[in-house]
Tab-separated table of C-alpha atoms in Angstrom:
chain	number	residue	atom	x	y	z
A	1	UNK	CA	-5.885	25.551	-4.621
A	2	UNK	CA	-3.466	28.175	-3.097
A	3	UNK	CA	-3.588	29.639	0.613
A	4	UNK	CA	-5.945	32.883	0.796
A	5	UNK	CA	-6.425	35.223	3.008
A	6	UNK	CA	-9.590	33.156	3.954
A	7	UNK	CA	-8.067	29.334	4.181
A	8	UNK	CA	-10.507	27.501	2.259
A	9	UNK	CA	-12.644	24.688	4.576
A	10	UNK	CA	-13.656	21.163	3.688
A	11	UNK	CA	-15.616	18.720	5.509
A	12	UNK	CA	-15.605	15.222	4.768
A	13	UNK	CA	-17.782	12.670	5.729
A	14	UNK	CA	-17.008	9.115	6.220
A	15	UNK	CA	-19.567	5.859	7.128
A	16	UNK	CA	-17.151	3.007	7.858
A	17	UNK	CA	-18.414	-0.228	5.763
A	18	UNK	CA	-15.025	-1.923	4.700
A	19	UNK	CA	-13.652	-2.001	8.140
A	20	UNK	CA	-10.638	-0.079	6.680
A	21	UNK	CA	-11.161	0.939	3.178
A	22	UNK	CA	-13.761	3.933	3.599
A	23	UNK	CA	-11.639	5.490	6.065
A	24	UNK	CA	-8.401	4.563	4.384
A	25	UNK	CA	-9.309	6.491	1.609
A	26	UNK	CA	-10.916	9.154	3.151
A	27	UNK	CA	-7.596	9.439	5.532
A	28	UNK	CA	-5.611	9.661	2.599
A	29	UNK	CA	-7.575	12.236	0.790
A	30	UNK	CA	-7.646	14.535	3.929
A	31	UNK	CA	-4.152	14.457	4.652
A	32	UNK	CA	-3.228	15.042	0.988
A	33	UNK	CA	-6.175	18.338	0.535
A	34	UNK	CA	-4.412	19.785	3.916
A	35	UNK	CA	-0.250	18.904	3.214
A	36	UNK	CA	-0.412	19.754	-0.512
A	37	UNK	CA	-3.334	22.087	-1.279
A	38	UNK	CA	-3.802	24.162	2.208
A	39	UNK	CA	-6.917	23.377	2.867
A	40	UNK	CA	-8.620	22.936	6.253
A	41	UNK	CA	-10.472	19.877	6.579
A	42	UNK	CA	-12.767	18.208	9.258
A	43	UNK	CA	-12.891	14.708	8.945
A	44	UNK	CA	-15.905	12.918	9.966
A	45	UNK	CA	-15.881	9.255	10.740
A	46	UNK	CA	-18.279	7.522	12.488
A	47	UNK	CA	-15.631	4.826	13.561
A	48	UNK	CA	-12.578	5.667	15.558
A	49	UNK	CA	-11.508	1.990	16.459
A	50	UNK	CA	-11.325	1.055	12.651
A	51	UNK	CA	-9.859	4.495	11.724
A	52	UNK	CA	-6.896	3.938	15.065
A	53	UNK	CA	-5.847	0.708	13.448
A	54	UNK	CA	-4.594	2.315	10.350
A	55	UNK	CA	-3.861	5.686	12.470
A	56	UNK	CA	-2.434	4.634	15.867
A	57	UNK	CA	-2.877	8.448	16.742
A	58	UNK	CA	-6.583	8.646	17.054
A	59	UNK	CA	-8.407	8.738	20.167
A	60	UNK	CA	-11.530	6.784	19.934
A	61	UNK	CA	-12.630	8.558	23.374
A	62	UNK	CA	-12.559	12.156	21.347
A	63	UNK	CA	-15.419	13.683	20.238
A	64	UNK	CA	-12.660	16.662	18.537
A	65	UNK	CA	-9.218	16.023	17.565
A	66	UNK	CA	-6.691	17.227	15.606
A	67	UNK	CA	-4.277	14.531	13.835
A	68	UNK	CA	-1.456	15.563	11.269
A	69	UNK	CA	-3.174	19.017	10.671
A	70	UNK	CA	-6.738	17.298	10.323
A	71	UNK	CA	-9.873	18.379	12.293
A	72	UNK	CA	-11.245	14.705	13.141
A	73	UNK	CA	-15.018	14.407	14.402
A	74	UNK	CA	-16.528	11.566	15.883
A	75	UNK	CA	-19.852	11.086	13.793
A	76	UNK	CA	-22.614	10.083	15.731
A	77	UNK	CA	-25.365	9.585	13.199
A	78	UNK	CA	-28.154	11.754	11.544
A	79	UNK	CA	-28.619	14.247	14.634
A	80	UNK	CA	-27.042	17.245	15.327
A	81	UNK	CA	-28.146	21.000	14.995
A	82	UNK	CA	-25.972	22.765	12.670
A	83	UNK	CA	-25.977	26.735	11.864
A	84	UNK	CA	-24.259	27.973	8.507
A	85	UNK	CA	-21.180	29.189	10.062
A	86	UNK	CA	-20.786	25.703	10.628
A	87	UNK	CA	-20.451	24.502	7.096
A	88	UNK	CA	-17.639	24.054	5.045
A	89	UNK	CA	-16.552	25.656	1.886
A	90	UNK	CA	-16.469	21.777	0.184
A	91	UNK	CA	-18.380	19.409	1.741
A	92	UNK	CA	-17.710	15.880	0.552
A	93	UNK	CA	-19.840	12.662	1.220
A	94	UNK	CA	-17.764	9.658	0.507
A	95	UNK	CA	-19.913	6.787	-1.471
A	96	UNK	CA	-23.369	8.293	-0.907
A	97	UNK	CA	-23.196	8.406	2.963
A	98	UNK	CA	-25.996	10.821	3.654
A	99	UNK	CA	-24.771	13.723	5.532
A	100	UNK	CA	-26.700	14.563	8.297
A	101	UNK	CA	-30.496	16.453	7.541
A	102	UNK	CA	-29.287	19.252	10.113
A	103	UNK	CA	-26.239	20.465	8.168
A	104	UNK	CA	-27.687	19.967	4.664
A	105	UNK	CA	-30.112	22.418	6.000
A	106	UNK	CA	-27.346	24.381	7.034
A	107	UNK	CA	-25.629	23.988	3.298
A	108	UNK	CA	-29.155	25.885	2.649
A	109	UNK	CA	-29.025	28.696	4.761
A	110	UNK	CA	-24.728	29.131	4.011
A	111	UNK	CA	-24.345	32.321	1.596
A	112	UNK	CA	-22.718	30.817	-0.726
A	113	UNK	CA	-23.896	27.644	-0.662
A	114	UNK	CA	-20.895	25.272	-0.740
A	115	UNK	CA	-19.531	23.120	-2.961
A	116	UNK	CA	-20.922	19.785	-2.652
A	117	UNK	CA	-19.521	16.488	-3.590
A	118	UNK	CA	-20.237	12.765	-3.926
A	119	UNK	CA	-17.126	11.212	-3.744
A	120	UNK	CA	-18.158	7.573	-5.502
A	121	UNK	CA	-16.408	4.279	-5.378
A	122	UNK	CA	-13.848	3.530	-7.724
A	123	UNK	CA	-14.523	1.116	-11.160
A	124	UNK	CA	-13.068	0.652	-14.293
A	125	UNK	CA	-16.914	0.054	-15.781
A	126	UNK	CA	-17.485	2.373	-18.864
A	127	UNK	CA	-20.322	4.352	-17.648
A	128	UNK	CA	-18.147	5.666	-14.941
A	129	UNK	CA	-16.812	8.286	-17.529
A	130	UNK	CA	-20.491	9.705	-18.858
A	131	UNK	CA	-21.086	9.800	-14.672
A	132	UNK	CA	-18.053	11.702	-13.712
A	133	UNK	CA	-18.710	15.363	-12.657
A	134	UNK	CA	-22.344	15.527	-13.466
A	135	UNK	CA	-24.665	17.592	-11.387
A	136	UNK	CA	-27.817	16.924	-9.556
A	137	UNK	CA	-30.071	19.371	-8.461
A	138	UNK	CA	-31.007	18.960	-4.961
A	139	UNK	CA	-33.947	20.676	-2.761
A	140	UNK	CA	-33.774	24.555	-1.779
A	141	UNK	CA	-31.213	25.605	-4.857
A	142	UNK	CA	-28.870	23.072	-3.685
A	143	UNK	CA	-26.294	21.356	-6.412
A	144	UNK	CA	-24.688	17.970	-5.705
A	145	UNK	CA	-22.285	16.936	-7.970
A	146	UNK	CA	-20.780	13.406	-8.784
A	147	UNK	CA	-16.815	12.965	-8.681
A	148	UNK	CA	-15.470	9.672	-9.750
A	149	UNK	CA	-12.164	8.378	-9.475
A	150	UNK	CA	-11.111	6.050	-12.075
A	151	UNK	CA	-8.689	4.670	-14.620
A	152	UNK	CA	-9.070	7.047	-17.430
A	153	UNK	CA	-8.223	10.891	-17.955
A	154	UNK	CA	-12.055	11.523	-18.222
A	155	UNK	CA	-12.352	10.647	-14.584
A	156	UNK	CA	-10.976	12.004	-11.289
A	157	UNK	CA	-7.672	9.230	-11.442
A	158	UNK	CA	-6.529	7.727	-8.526
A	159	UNK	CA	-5.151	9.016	-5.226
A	160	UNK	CA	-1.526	9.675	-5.162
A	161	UNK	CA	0.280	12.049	-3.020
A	162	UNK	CA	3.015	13.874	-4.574
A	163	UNK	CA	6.190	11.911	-2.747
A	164	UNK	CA	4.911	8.851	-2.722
A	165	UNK	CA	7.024	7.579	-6.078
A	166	UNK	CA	10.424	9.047	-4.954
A	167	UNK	CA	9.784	7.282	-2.030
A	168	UNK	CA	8.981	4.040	-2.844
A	169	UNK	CA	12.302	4.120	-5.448
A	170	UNK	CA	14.218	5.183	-2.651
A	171	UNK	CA	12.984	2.586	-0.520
A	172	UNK	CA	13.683	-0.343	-3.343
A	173	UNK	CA	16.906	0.690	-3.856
A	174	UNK	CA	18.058	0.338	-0.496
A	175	UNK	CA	18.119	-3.483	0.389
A	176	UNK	CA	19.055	-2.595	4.240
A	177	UNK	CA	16.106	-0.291	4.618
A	178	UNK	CA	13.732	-3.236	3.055
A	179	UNK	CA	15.700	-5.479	5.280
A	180	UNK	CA	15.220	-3.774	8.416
A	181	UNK	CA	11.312	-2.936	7.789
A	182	UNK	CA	10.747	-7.008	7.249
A	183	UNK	CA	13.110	-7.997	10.168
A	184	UNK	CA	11.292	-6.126	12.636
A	185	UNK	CA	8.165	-8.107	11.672
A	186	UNK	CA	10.605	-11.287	12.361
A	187	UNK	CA	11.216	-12.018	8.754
A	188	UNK	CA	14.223	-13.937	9.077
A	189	UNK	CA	17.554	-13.724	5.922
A	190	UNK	CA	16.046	-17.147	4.837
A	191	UNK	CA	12.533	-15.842	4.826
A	192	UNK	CA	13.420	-12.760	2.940
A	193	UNK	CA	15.178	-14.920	0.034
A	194	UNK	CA	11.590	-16.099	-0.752
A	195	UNK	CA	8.962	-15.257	-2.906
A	196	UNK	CA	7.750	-12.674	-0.317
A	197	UNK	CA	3.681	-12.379	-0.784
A	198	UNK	CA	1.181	-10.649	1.427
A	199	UNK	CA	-1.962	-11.178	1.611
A	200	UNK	CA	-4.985	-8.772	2.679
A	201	UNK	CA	-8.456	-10.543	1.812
A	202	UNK	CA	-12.097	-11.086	2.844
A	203	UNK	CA	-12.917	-14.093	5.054
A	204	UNK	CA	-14.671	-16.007	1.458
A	205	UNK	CA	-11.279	-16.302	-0.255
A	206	UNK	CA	-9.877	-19.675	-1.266
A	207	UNK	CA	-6.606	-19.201	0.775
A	208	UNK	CA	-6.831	-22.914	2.845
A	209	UNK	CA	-6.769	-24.151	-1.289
A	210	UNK	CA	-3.731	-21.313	-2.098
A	211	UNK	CA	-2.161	-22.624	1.250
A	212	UNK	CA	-1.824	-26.178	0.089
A	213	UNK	CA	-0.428	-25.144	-3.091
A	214	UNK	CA	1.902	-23.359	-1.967
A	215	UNK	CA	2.878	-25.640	0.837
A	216	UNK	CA	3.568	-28.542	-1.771
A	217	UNK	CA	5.489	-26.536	-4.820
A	218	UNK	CA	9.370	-26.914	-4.950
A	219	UNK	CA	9.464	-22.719	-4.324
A	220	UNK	CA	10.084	-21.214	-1.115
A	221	UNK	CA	7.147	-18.758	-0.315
A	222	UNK	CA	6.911	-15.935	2.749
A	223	UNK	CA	3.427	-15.368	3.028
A	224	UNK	CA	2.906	-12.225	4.987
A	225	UNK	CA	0.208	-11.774	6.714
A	226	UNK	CA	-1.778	-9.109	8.852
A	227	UNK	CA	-3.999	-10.156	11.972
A	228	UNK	CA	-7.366	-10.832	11.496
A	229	UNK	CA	-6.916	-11.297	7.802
A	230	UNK	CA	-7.789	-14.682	6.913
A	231	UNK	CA	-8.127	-15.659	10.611
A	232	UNK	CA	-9.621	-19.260	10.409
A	233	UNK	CA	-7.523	-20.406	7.454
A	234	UNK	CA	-4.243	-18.988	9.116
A	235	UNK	CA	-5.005	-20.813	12.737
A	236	UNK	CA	-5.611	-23.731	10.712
A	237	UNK	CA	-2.315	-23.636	8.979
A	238	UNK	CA	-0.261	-22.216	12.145
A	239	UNK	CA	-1.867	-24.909	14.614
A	240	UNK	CA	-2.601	-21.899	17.153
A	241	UNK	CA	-3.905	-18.703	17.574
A	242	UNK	CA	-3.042	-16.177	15.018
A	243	UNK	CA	-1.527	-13.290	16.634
A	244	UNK	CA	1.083	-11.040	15.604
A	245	UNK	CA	4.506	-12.883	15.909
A	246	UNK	CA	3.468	-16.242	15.147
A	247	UNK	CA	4.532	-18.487	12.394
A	248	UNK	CA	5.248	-21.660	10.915
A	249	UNK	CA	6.641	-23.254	7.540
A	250	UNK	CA	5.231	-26.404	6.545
A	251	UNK	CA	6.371	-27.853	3.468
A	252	UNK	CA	7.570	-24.856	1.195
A	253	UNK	CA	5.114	-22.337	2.903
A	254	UNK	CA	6.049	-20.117	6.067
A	255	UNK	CA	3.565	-17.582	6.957
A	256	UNK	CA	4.445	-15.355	9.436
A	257	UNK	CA	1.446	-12.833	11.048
A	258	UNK	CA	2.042	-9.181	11.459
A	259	UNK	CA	0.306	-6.767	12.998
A	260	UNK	CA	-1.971	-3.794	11.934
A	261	UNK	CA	0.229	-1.170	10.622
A	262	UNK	CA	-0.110	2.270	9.978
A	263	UNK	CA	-0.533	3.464	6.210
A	264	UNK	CA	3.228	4.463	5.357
A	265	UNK	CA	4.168	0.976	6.559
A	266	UNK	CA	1.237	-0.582	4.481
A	267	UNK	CA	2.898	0.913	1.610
A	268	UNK	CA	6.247	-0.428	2.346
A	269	UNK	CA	4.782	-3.596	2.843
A	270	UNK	CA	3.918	-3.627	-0.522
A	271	UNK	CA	7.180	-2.438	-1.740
A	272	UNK	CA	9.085	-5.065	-0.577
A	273	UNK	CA	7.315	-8.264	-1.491
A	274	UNK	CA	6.833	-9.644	-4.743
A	275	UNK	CA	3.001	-10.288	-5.058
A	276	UNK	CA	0.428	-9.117	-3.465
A	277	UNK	CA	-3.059	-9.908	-2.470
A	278	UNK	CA	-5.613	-6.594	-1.941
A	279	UNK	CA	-9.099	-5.888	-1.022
A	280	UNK	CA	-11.315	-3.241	-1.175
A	281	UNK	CA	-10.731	-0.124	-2.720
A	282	UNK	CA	-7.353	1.252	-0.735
A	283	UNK	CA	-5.028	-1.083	-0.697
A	284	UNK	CA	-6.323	-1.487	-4.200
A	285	UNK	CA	-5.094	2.096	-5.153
A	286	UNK	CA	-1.978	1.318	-3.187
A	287	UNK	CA	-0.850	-1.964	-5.065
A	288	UNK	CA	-1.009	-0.817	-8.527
A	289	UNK	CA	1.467	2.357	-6.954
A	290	UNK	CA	3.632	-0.474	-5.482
A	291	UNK	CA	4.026	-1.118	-9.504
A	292	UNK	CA	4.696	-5.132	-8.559
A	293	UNK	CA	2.530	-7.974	-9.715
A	294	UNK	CA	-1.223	-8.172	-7.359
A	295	UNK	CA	-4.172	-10.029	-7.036
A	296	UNK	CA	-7.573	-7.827	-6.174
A	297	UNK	CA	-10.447	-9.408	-3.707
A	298	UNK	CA	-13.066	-6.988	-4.803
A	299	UNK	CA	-15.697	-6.322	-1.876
A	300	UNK	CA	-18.548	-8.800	-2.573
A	301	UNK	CA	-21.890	-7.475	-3.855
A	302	UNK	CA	-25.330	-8.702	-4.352
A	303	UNK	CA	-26.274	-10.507	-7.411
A	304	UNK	CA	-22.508	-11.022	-8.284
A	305	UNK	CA	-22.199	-7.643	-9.112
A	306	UNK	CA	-18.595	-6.754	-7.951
A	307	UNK	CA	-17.617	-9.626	-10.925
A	308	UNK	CA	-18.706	-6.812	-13.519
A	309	UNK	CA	-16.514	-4.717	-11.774
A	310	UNK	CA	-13.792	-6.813	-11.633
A	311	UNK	CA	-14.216	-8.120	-15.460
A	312	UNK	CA	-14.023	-4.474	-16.164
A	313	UNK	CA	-10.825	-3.225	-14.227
A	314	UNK	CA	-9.170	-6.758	-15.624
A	315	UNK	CA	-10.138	-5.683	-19.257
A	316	UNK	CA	-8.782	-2.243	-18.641
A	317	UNK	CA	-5.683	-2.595	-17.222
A	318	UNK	CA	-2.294	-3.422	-19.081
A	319	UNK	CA	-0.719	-5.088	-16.069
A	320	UNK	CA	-2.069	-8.315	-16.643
A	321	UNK	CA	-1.332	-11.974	-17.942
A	322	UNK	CA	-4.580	-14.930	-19.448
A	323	UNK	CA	-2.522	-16.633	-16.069
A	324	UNK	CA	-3.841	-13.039	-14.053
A	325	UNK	CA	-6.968	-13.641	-15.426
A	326	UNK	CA	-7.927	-16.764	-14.379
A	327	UNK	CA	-6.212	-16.380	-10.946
A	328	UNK	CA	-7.812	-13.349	-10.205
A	329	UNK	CA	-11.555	-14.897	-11.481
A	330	UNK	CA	-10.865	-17.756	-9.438
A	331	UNK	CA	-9.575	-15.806	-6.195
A	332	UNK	CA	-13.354	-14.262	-6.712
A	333	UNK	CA	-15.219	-17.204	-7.292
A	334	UNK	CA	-15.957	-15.467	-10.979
A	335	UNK	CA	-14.449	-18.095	-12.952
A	336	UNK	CA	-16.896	-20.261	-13.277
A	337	UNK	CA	-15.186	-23.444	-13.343
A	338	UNK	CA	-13.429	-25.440	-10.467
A	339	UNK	CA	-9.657	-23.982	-9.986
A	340	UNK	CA	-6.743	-26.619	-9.639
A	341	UNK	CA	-4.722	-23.961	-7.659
A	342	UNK	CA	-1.688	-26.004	-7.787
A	343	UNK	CA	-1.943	-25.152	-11.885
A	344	UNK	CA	-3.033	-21.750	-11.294
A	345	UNK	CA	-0.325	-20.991	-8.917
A	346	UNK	CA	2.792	-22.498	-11.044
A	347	UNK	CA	0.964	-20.537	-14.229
A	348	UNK	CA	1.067	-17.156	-12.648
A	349	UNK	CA	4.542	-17.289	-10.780
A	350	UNK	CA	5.849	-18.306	-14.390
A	351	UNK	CA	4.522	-14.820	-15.384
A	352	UNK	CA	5.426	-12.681	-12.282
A	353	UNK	CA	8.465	-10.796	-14.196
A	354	UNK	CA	6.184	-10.196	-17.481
A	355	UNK	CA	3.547	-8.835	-14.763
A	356	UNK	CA	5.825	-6.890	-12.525
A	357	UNK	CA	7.100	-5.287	-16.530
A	358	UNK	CA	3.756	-4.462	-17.466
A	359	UNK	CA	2.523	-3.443	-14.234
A	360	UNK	CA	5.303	-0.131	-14.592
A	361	UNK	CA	3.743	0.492	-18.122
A	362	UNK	CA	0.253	0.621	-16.375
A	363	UNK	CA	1.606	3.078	-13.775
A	364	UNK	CA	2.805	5.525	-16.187
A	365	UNK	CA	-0.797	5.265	-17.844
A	366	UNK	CA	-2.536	6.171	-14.818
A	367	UNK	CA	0.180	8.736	-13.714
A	368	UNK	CA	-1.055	10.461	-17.229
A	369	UNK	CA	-4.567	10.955	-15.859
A	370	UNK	CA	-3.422	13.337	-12.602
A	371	UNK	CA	-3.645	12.562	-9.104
A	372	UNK	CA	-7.449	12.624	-7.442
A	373	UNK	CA	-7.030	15.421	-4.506
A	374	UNK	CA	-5.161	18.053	-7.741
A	375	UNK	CA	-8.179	16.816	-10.115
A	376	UNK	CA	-10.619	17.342	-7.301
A	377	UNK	CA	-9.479	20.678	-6.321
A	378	UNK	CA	-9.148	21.773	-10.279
A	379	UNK	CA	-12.973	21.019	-10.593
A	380	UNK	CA	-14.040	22.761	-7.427
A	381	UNK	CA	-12.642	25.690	-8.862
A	382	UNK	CA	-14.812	25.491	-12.163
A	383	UNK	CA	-18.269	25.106	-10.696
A	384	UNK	CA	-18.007	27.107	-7.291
């Protein structure tokens, strides 16, 4: 989507659930629709304080700002009065949010209406392809459409800006500038000789069980940690509060907390260790672009339902290993079956350079499908 005389508008809204996955995704997507396509975009979150610890920039006191070319809004909720000058040419609800009953009414009254999407979560599940761009017809002439990301070229693919590999080669080339990045955390030349892991989970993961493993095996592990991840099982490993700075090695383990960091650090985070645990749906999308061996904590559902969707994205994906498998089931509580984590762990670290292999061949699968904002923008264009 090209500059015009008339820069084309989008407004995005955001509810913030996963503390930092709506928003990280919904940061990334604005950034990338304004730097690469041109486009102006208002950002709505209803959460500056999770949205400033990924983006120290923000202003939670702000009702308007304007951060790396991006109009952000502090949502308030349902209320608000709205005319149709003040509606954008796109207007995106991420995951279903419900945009306010004011400015849908506006949508209404806007000549042309705009071009509405449902941004939906991302799964590997096969139904996710028959759902992918189909339309819903919505009161007063209005036409919502569904936009999926996904695994597969008959999906929206992932996010993926359009630097990000050069960058990350760059980076992992240069064993100074991975030096440097981990030393300023206070990774020491010992530490960074390790297996270097971090880990970014929900409070329910088994990592007091991981932490015992890895504190007896005969193989140095850096476990890398940010604050608040994990919080009770780190204290109880450290002995004290776990703050940024602190850490201890007991046994074969040192884990080391570090503090929230902003997204481009995130990703070099990633870069430079050799396994890593995810959540969510961001730092999801951001491991398998780290193209190095990971372990996902899917958000939990009701019913169990986020073990279909894990089942699914493990049966997809060429990155993986039976010794994957069963780590990642167990990290999930999916597998059914008591995990001796001491076995599990000294099965998958066998496989990490088979993974770490395979993992590139996944990445040039999904690179084959497009990037999400370009795929977005190319459908826009067919239906407005």
């Amino acid at each position: 989507m090209d500059h015009q005389q008339t820069q084309t508008s989008l407004a995005l809204f955001c509810k913030v659930v996963d503390n930092y996955g709506d928003i990280g995704i919904c940061w990334r997507l604005a950034r990338q629709l304004e730097q690469e396509h041109g486009i102006a975009v208002t950002l709505w979150v209803d959460d500056l304080h999770s949205f400033r610890r990924i983006c120290p920039e923000v202003d939670v006191d702000l009702e308007r700002q304007l951060v790396s070319g991006v109009t952000v809004r502090h949502w308030r909720g349902q209320d608000g009065v709205f005319s149709a000058q003040d509606v954008a040419d796109i207007v995106i609800e991420f995951f279903a949010c419900d945009l306010p009953p004011g400015y849908i009414q506006a949508m209404a009254e806007r000549a042309p209406h705009p071009v509405w999407l449902n941004l939906e979560g991302l799964s590997a599940e096969a139904w996710v392809e028959g759902c992918h761009a189909l339309p819903s017809t919505q009161p007063r002439s209005l036409i919502k459409y569904f936009f999926f990301p996904g695994f597969t070229s008959r999906t929206g693919g992932l996010l993926l800006e359009s630097g990000l590999l050069r960058q990350r080669q760059a980076f992992q080339q240069d064993a100074g500038a991975m030096r440097a990045f981990l030393g300023q955390f206070g990774v020491t030349p010992a530490e960074m000789t390790a297996t270097k892991v971090s880990l970014f989970c929900y409070p329910q993961a088994p990592v007091t069980e991981l932490f015992a493993a890895w504190q007896a095996g005969d193989k140095a592990i850096t476990c890398l940690v940010p604050e608040g991840v994990a919080a009770d099982a780190v204290q109880a490993f450290l002995g004290q509060a776990a703050t940024a700075g602190v850490s201890a090695t007991r046994g074969a383990l040192t884990v080391r907390v570090l503090p929230f960091v902003p997204q481009p650090d995130y990703d070099k985070l990633l870069w430079a260790c050799d396994l890593n645990f995810v959540r969510g749906e961001d730092s999801f999308v951001r491991a398998q672009w780290a193209a190095k061996p990971f372990i996902w904590h899917i958000y939990p559902q009701d019913k169990d339902l986020h073990h279909v969707k894990l089942n699914a994205f493990l049966q997809a994906t060429s990155a993986k290993t039976s010794s994957l498998v069963t780590f990642s089931l167990g990290w999930n509580g999916a597998a059914g079956e008591t995990i001796d984590w001491n076995v599990a762990w000294r099965r998958l670290d066998a496989d990490l350079p088979e993974i770490a292999r395979l993992s590139t061949d996944w990445e040039q699968q999904l690179l084959a499908n497009g990037d999400l904002a370009a795929n977005l923008c190319k459908f826009v264009e067919t239906v407005k």
